[in-house]
Coordinates of C-alpha atoms and ligand atoms in Angstrom, one line a residue:
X377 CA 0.0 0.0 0.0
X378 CA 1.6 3.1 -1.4
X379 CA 2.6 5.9 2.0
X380 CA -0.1 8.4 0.9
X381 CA -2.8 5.7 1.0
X382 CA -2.1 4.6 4.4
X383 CA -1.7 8.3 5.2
X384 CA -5.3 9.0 4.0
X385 CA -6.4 5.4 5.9
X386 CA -5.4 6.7 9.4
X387 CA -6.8 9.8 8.7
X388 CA -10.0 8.7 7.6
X389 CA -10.3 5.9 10.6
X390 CA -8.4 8.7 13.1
X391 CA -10.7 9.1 16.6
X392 CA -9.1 12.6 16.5
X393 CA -11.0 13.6 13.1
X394 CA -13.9 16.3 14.5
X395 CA -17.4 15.3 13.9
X396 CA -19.8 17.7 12.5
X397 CA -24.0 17.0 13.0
X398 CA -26.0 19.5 11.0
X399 CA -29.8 19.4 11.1
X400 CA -31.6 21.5 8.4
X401 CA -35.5 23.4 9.1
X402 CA -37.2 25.6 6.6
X403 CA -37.5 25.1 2.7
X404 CA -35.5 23.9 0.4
X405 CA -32.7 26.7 -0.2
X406 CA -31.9 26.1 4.0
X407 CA -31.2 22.2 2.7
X408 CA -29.1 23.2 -0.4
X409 CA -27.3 25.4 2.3
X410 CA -26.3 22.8 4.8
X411 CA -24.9 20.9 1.9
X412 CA -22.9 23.8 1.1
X413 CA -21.9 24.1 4.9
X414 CA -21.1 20.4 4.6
X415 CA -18.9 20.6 1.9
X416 CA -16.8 23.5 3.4
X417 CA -16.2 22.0 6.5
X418 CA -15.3 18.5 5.7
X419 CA -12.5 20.5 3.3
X420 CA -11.2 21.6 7.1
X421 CA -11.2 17.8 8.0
X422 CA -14.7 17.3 9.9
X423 CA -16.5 13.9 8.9
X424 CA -20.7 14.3 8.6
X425 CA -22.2 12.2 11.3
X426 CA -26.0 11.6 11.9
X427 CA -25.9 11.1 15.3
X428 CA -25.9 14.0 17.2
X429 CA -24.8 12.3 20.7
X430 CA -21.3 11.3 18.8
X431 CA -20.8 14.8 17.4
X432 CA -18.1 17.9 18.2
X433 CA -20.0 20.4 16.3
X434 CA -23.5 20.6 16.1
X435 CA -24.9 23.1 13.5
X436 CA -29.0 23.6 13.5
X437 CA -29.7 25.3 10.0
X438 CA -32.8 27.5 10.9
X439 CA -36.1 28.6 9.8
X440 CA -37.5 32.0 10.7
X441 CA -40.7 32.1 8.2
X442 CA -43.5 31.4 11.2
X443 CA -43.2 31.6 14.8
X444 CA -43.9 28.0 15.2
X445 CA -40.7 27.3 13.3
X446 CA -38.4 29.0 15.5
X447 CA -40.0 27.6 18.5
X448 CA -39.5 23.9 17.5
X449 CA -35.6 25.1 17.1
X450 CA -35.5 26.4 20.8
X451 CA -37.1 23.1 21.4
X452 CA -34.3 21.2 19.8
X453 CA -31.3 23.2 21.3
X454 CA -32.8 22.4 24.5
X455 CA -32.2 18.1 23.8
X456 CA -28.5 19.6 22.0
X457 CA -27.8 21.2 25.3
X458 CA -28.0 17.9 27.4
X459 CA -25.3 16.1 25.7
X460 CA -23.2 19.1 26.9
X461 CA -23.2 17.4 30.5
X462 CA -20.9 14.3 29.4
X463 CA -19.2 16.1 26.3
X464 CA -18.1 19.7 27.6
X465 CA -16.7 20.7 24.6
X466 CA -19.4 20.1 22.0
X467 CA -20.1 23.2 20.4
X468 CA -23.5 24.2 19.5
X469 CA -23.6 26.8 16.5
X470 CA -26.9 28.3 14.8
X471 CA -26.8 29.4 11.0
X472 CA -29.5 30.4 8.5
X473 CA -33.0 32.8 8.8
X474 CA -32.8 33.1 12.7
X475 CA -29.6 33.5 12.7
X476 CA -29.8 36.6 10.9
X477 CA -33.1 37.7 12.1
X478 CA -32.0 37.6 15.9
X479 CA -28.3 38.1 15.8
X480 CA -26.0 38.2 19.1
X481 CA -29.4 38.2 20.8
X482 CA -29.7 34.5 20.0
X483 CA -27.1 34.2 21.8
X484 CA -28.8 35.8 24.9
X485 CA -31.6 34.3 25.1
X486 CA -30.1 30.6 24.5
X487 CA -27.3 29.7 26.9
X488 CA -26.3 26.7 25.0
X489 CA -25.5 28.7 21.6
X490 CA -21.5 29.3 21.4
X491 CA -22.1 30.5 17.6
X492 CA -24.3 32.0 15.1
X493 CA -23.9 32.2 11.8
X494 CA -25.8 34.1 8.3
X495 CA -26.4 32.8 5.1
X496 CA -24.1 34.8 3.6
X497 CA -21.0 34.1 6.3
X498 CA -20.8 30.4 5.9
X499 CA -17.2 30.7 4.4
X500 CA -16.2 32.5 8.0
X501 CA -17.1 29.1 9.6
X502 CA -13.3 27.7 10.6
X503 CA -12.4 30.9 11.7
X504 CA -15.2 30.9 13.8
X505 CA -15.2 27.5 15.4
X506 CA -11.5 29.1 16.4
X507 CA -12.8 31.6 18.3
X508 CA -15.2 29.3 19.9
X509 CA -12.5 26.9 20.3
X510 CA -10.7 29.8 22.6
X511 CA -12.8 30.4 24.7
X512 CA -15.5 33.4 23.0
X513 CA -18.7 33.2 21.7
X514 CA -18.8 33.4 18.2
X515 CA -21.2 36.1 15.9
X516 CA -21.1 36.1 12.0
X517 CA -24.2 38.1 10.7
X518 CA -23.0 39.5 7.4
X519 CA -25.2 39.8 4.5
X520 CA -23.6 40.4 0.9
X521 CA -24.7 41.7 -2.5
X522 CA -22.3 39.1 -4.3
X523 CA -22.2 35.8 -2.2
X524 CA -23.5 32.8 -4.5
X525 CA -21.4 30.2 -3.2
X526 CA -20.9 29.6 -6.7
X527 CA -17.9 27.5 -6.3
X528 CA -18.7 24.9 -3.6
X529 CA -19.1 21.8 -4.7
X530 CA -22.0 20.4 -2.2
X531 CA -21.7 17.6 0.0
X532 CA -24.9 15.4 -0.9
X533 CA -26.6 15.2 2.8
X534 CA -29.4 12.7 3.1
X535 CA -29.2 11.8 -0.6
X536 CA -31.2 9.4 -2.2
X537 CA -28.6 9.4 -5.5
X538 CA -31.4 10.3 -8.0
X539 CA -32.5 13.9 -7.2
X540 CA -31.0 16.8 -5.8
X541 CA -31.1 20.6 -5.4
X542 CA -29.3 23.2 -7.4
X543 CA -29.1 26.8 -5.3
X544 CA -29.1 29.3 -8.6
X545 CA -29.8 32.6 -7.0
X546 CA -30.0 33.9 -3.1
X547 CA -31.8 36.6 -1.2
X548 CA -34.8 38.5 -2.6
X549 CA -36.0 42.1 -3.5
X550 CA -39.4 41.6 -3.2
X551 CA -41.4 42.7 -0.1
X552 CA -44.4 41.2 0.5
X553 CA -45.4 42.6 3.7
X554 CA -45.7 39.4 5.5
X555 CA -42.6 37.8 5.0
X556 CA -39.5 37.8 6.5
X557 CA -37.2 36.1 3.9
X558 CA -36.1 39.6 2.6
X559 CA -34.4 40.5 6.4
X560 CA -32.7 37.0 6.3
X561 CA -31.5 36.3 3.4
X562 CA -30.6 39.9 1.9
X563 CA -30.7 41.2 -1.5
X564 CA -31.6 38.8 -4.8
X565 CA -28.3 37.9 -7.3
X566 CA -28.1 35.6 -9.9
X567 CA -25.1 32.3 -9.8
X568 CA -23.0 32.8 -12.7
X569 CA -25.0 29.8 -15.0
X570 CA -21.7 28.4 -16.1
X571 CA -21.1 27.1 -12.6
X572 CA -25.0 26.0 -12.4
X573 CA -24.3 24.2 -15.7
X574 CA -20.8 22.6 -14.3
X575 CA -22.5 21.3 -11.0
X576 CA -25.5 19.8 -12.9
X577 CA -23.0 18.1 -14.9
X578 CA -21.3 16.6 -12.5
X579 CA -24.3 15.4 -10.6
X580 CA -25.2 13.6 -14.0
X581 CA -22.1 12.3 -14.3
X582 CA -22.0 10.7 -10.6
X583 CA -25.4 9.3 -11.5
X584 CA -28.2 11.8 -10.3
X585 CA -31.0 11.8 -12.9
X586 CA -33.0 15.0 -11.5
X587 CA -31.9 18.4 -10.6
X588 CA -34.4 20.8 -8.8
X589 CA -33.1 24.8 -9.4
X590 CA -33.7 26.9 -6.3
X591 CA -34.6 30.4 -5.7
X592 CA -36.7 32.5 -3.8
X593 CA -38.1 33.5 -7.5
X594 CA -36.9 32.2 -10.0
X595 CA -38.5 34.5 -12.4
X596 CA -36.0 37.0 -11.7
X597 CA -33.0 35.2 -12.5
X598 CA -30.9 36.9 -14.6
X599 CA -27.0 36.5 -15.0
X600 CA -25.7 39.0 -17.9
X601 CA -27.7 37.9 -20.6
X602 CA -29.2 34.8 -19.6
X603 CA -33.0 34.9 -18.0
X604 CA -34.6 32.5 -16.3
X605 CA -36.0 31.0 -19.6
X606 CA -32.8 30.5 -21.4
X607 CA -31.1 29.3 -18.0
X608 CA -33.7 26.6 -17.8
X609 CA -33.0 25.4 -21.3
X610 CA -29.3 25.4 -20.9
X611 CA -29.8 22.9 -18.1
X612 CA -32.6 20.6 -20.0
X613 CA -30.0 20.9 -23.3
X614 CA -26.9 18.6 -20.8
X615 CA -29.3 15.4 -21.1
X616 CA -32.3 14.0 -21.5
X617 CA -32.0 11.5 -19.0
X618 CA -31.6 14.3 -16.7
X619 CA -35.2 16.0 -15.2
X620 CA -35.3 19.3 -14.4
X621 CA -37.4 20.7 -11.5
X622 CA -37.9 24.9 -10.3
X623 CA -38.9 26.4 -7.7
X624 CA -40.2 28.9 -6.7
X625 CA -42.3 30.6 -9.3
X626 CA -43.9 34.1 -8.7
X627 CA -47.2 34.7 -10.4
X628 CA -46.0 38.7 -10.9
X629 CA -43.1 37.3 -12.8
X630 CA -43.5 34.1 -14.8
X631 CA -43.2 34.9 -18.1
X632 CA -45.1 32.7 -21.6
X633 CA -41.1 32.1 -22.5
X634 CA -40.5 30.2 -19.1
X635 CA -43.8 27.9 -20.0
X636 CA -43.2 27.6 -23.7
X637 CA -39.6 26.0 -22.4
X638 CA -41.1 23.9 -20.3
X639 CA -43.5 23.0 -23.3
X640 CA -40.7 22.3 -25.6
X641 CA -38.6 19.8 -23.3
X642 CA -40.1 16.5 -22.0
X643 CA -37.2 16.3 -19.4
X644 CA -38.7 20.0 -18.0
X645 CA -41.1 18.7 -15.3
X646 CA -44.9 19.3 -15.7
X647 CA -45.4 20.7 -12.4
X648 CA -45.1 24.3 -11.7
X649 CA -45.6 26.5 -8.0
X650 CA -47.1 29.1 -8.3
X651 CA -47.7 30.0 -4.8
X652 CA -51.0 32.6 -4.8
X653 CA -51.5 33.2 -0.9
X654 CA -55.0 35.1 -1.2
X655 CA -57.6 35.1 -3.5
X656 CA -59.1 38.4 -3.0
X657 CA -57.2 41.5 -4.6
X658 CA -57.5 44.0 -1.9
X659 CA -56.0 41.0 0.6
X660 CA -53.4 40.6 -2.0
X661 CA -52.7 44.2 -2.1
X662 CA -51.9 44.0 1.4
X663 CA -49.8 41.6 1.1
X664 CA -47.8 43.6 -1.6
X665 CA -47.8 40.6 -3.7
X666 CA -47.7 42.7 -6.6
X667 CA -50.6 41.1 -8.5
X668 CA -54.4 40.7 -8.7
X669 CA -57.4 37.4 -8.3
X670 CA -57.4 38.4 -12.5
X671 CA -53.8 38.4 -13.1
X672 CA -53.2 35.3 -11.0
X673 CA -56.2 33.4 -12.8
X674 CA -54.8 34.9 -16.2
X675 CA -51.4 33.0 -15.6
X676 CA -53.3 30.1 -14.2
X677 CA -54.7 30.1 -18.1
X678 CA -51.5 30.9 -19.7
X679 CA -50.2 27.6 -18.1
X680 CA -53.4 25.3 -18.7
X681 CA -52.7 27.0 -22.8
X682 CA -49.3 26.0 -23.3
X683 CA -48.3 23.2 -21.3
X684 CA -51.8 21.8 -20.8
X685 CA -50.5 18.6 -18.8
X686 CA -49.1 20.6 -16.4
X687 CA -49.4 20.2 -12.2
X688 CA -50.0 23.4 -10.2
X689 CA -49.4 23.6 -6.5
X690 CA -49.7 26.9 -4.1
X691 CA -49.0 28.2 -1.3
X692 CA -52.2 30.0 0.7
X693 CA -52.2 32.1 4.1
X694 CA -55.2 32.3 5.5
X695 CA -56.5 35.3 8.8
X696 CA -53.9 38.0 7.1
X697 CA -54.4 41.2 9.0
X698 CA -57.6 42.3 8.3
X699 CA -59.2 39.3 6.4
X700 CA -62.8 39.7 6.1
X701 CA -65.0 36.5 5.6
X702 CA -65.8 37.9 2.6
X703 CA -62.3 38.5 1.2
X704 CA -61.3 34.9 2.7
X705 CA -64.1 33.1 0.7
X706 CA -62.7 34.6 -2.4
X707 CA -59.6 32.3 -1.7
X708 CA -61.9 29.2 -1.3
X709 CA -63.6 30.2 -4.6
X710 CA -60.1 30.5 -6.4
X711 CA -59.2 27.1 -4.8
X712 CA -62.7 25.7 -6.7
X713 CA -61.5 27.5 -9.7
X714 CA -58.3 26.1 -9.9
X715 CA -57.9 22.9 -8.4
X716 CA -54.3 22.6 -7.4
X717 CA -52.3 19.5 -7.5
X718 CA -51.0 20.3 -3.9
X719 CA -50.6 23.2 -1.4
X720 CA -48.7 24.1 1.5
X721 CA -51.3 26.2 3.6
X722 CA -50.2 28.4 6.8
X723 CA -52.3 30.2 9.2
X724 CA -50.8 34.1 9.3
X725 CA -48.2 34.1 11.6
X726 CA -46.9 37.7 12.4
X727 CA -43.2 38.7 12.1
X728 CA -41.4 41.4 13.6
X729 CA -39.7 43.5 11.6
X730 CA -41.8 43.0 8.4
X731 CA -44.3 45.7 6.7
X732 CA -47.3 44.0 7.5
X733 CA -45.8 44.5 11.4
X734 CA -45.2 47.7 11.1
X735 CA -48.0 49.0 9.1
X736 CA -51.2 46.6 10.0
X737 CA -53.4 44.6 12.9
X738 CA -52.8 41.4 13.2
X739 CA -56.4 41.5 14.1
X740 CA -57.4 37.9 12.9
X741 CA -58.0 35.6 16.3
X742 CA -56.0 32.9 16.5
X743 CA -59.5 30.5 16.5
X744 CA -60.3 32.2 13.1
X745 CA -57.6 31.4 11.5
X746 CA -57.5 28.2 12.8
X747 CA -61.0 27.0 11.4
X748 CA -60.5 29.1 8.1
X749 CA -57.3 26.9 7.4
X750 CA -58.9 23.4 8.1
X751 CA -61.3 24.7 5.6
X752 CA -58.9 25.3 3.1
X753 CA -56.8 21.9 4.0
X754 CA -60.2 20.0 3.8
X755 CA -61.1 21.4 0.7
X756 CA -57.3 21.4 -1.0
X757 CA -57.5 17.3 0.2
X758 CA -60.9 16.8 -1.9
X759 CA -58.8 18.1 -5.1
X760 CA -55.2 16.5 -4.8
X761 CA -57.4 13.7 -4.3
X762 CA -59.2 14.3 -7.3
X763 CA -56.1 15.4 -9.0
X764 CA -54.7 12.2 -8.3
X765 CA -57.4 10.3 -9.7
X766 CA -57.0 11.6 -13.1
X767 CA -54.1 9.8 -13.1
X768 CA -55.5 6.5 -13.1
X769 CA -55.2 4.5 -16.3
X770 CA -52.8 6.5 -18.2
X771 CA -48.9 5.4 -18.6
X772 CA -46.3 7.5 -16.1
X773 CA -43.1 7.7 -16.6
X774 CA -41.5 7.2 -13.1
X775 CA -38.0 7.9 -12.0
X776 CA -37.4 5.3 -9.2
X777 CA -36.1 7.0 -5.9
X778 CA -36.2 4.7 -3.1
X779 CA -37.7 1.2 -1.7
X780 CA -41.5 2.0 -1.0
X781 CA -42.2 3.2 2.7
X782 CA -44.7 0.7 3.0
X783 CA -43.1 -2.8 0.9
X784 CA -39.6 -3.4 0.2
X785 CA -41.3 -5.7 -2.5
X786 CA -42.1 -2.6 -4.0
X787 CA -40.4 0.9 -5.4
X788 CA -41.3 4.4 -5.2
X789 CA -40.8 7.4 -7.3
X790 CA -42.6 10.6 -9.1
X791 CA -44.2 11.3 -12.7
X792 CA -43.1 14.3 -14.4
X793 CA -46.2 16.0 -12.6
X794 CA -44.7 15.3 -8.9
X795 CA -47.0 12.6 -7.7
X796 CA -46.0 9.3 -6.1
X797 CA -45.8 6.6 -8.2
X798 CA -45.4 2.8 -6.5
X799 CA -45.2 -0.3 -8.0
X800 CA -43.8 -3.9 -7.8
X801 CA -40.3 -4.4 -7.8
X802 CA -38.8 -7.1 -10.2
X803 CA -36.0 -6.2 -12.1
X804 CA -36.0 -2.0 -11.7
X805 CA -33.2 0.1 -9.3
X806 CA -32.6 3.6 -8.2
X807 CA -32.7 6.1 -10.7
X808 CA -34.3 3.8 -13.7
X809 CA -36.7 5.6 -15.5
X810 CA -40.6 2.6 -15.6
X811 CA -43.4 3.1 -17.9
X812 CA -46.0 2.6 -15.2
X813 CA -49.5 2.3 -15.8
X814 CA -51.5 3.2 -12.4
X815 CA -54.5 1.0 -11.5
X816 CA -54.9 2.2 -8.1
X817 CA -54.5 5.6 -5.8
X818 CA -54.5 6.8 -2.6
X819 CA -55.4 10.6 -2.1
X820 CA -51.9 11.8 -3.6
X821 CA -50.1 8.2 -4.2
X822 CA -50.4 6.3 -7.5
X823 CA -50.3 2.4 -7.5
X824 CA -49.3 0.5 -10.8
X825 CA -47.6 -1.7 -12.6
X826 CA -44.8 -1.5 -15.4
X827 CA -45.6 -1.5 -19.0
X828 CA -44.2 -1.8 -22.2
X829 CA -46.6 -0.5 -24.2
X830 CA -47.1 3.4 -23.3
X831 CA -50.1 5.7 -23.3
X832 CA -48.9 8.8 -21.8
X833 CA -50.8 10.9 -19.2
Ligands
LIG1310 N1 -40.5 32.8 -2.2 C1 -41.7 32.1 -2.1 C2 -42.1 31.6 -0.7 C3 -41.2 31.7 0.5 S1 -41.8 31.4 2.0 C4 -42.8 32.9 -2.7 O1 -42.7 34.0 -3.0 O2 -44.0 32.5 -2.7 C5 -42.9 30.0 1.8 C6 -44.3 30.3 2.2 O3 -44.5 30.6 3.5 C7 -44.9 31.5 1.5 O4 -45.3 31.3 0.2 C8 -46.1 31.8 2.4 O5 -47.3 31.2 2.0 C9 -45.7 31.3 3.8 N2 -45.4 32.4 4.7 C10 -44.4 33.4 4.6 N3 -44.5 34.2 5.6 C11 -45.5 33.8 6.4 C12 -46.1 34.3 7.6 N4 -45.6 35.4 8.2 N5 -47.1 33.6 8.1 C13 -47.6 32.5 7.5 N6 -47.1 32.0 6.4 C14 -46.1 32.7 5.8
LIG1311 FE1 -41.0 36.3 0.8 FE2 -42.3 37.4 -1.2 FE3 -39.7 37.0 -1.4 FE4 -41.3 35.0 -1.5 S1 -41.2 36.6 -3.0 S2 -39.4 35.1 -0.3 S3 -42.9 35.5 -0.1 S4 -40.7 38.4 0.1
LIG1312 FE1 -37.4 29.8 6.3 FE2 -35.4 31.2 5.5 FE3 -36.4 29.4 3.9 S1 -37.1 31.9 6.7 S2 -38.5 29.4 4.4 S3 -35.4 29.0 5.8 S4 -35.5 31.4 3.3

């Protein structure tokens, strides 16, 4: 064995090598960000571990969207914080939105913290786990105008080895009143699309066959030349073996070019979130979404027009400040109108700082809220379900992800249009693309069985 392998060995097997546990809240872009994280720290020799009891550094990558997901954090730091009694020199860092949105005070308010970290500051990580490692308390907060992170090649956390994320821009410039993503995560800029191009290559190459591109709105990509559109293209033009995924979508943006692409590739997933939060115009005005029920509805058409397959999901808040029952049943009649796939649905949840705090009531009781949302969840379970049923007796083609939850006889993986697929397992693996032709269905899972013969949905 040559010296630099047994070198490597020791190293690899050495008790000494630091141990790095990083748990990830929020949406997607948080994920994509621990991966980054990852990747820059086991360049400074930590190995990932996913037990948190064996760990030197724990990292909790954090969610400050709702107040409910910043109290399930506090919750967690409380379990980190026992292991602290047999392992005095675990360190306990915080990164991501409540980082940013609560600064040094974080470290205040919760004992057990010895460092917090932005999204933009990820890079000032070793020098920070330094200071900790002397004794301070460590504080990175930063935001930037030109982070991207553009040439970190991701560590693959929690990978399945089919699908995977993509960051291609950070931050955002719009500000709709209620949201707090705009405080956390800074201004909106665009990843050079070269280095978008050169990771989606290399996840192709190592044998991922879906890429999903992030964004807070992707609409408003632009790099130089290339939009949103064009970027989109660039990435369905590498292979097409390789699906391409995007989220999220913003109904003041999307453009006809972004949906005629989509149109034009079969490897461009049919599935498309357009999250539209209210259905009433004077709510949405509010909210400083930037668009009208009649604009939304007329991009809701656009998409049905030119790629009529196509799966819509949404996002919907309802009790905003001031929500009438009258304004909140024109969100109900939208839902009737439009039928989405899927939906994420959240009860308002206020957030200092933002313009809705400053400049509105948060008048809606918490019981009102409550009961309009299982409305909307009832009513949003009677269409997926209904969605899904459309599916049965037509052909899918499924990209195999995993062994199914429920039968290891059996694999699971998603049609073009997001749902579940499962079927039986002969002779398929990870990552295969089966023609599968769905008999059955639950409310959002199809059941099949492959095909040769294929009569697309
Ligand atoms: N960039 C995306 C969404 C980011 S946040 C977009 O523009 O749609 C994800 C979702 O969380 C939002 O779409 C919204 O529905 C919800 N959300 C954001 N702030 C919220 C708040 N203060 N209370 C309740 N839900 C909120
Ligand atoms: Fe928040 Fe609006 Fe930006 Fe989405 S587009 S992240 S909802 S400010
Ligand atoms: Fe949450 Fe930050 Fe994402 S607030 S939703 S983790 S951008």
């Amino acid at each position: 064995m040559p010296f630099c392998q047994v070198v490597k060995m020791l190293y690899l097997c050495s008790p000494m090598q630091k141990k790095l546990f990083i748990e990830s809240y929020g949406c997607a872009m948080n994920f994509s960000d621990s991966e980054i994280v990852a990747s820059l720290l086991t360049d400074k020799g930590y190995l990932v571990t996913a037990d948190f009891k064996q760990a030197d550094l724990i990292l909790v990558n954090t969610c400050a969207i709702r107040e409910n997901a910043e109290l399930r954090v506090r919750n967690r730091l409380k379990e980190f914080n026992s292991v602290k009694k047999y392992n005095p020199s675990l360190m306990i860092g915080v990164m991501g939105c409540m980082a940013e949105r609560l600064k040094s005070r974080l470290l205040e308010e919760e004992k057990s913290v010895d460092l917090v970290v932005g999204p933009d500051s990820y890079r000032d990580l070793p020098r920070l786990i330094e200071e900790v490692e002397g004794g301070q308390k460590a504080v990175n907060v930063l935001l930037s105008r030109e982070e991207t992170y553009a040439d970190i090649n991701p560590v693959r956390l929690d990978s399945n080895g089919v699908s995977a994320f993509i960051s291609i821009m950070r931050g955002c410039d719009n500000m709709c009143s209620f949201c707090v993503v705009p405080f956390t995560r800074g201004r909106e800029r665009s990843r050079d699309p070269e280095s978008i191009l050169a990771e989606a290559r290399d996840l192709l190459a190592k044998g991922y066959r879906e890429v999903t591109l992030l964004g807070q709105n992707v609409d408003s990509y632009k790099f130089a030349s290339v939009n949103f559109a064009r970027l989109l293209e660039m990435v369905a033009l590498l292979s097409s073996e390789l699906r391409v995924r995007f989220s999220t979508s913003h109904p003041k943006d999307i453009t006809d070019e972004v949906l005629y692409t989509m149109a034009k590739y079969d490897n461009i997933c049919k599935n498309l979130h357009l999250p539209v939060q209210s259905g009433n115009s004077t709510v949405l005005g509010r909210m400083n979404r930037g668009y009208t029920r009649e604009w939304y509805l007329d991009r809701i058409a656009a998409v049905r027009r030119i790629v009529p397959d196509c799966a819509i999901s949404t996002d919907i808040i309802t009790g905003f400040c001031g929500e009438t029952e009258a304004e909140y049943r024109d969100t109900i009649s939208l839902m009737e109108k439009v039928k989405y796939d899927f939906a994420y649905m959240f009860a308002y949840s206020e957030r200092p700082g933002t313009l809705a705090q400053r400049n509105y009531q948060d008048d809606i009781s918490a019981e009102v809220k409550q009961t309009r949302l299982a409305e909307v969840v009832a009513l949003q379970q009677t269409h997926s379900a209904l969605r899904t049923r459309t599916g049965l007796g037509k052909t899918h083609r499924v990209l195999v992800e995993t062994i199914s939850k429920k039968s290891a006889a059996q694999l699971s993986g998603r049609n073009s249009q997001n749902s579940v697929v499962v079927f039986d397992k002969q002779d398929y693996k990870k990552g295969d693309y089966v023609n599968v032709l769905a008999e059955s269905c639950t409310v959002a899972t199809l059941i099949g069985r492959p095909v040769t013969e294929a009569v697309f949905r």
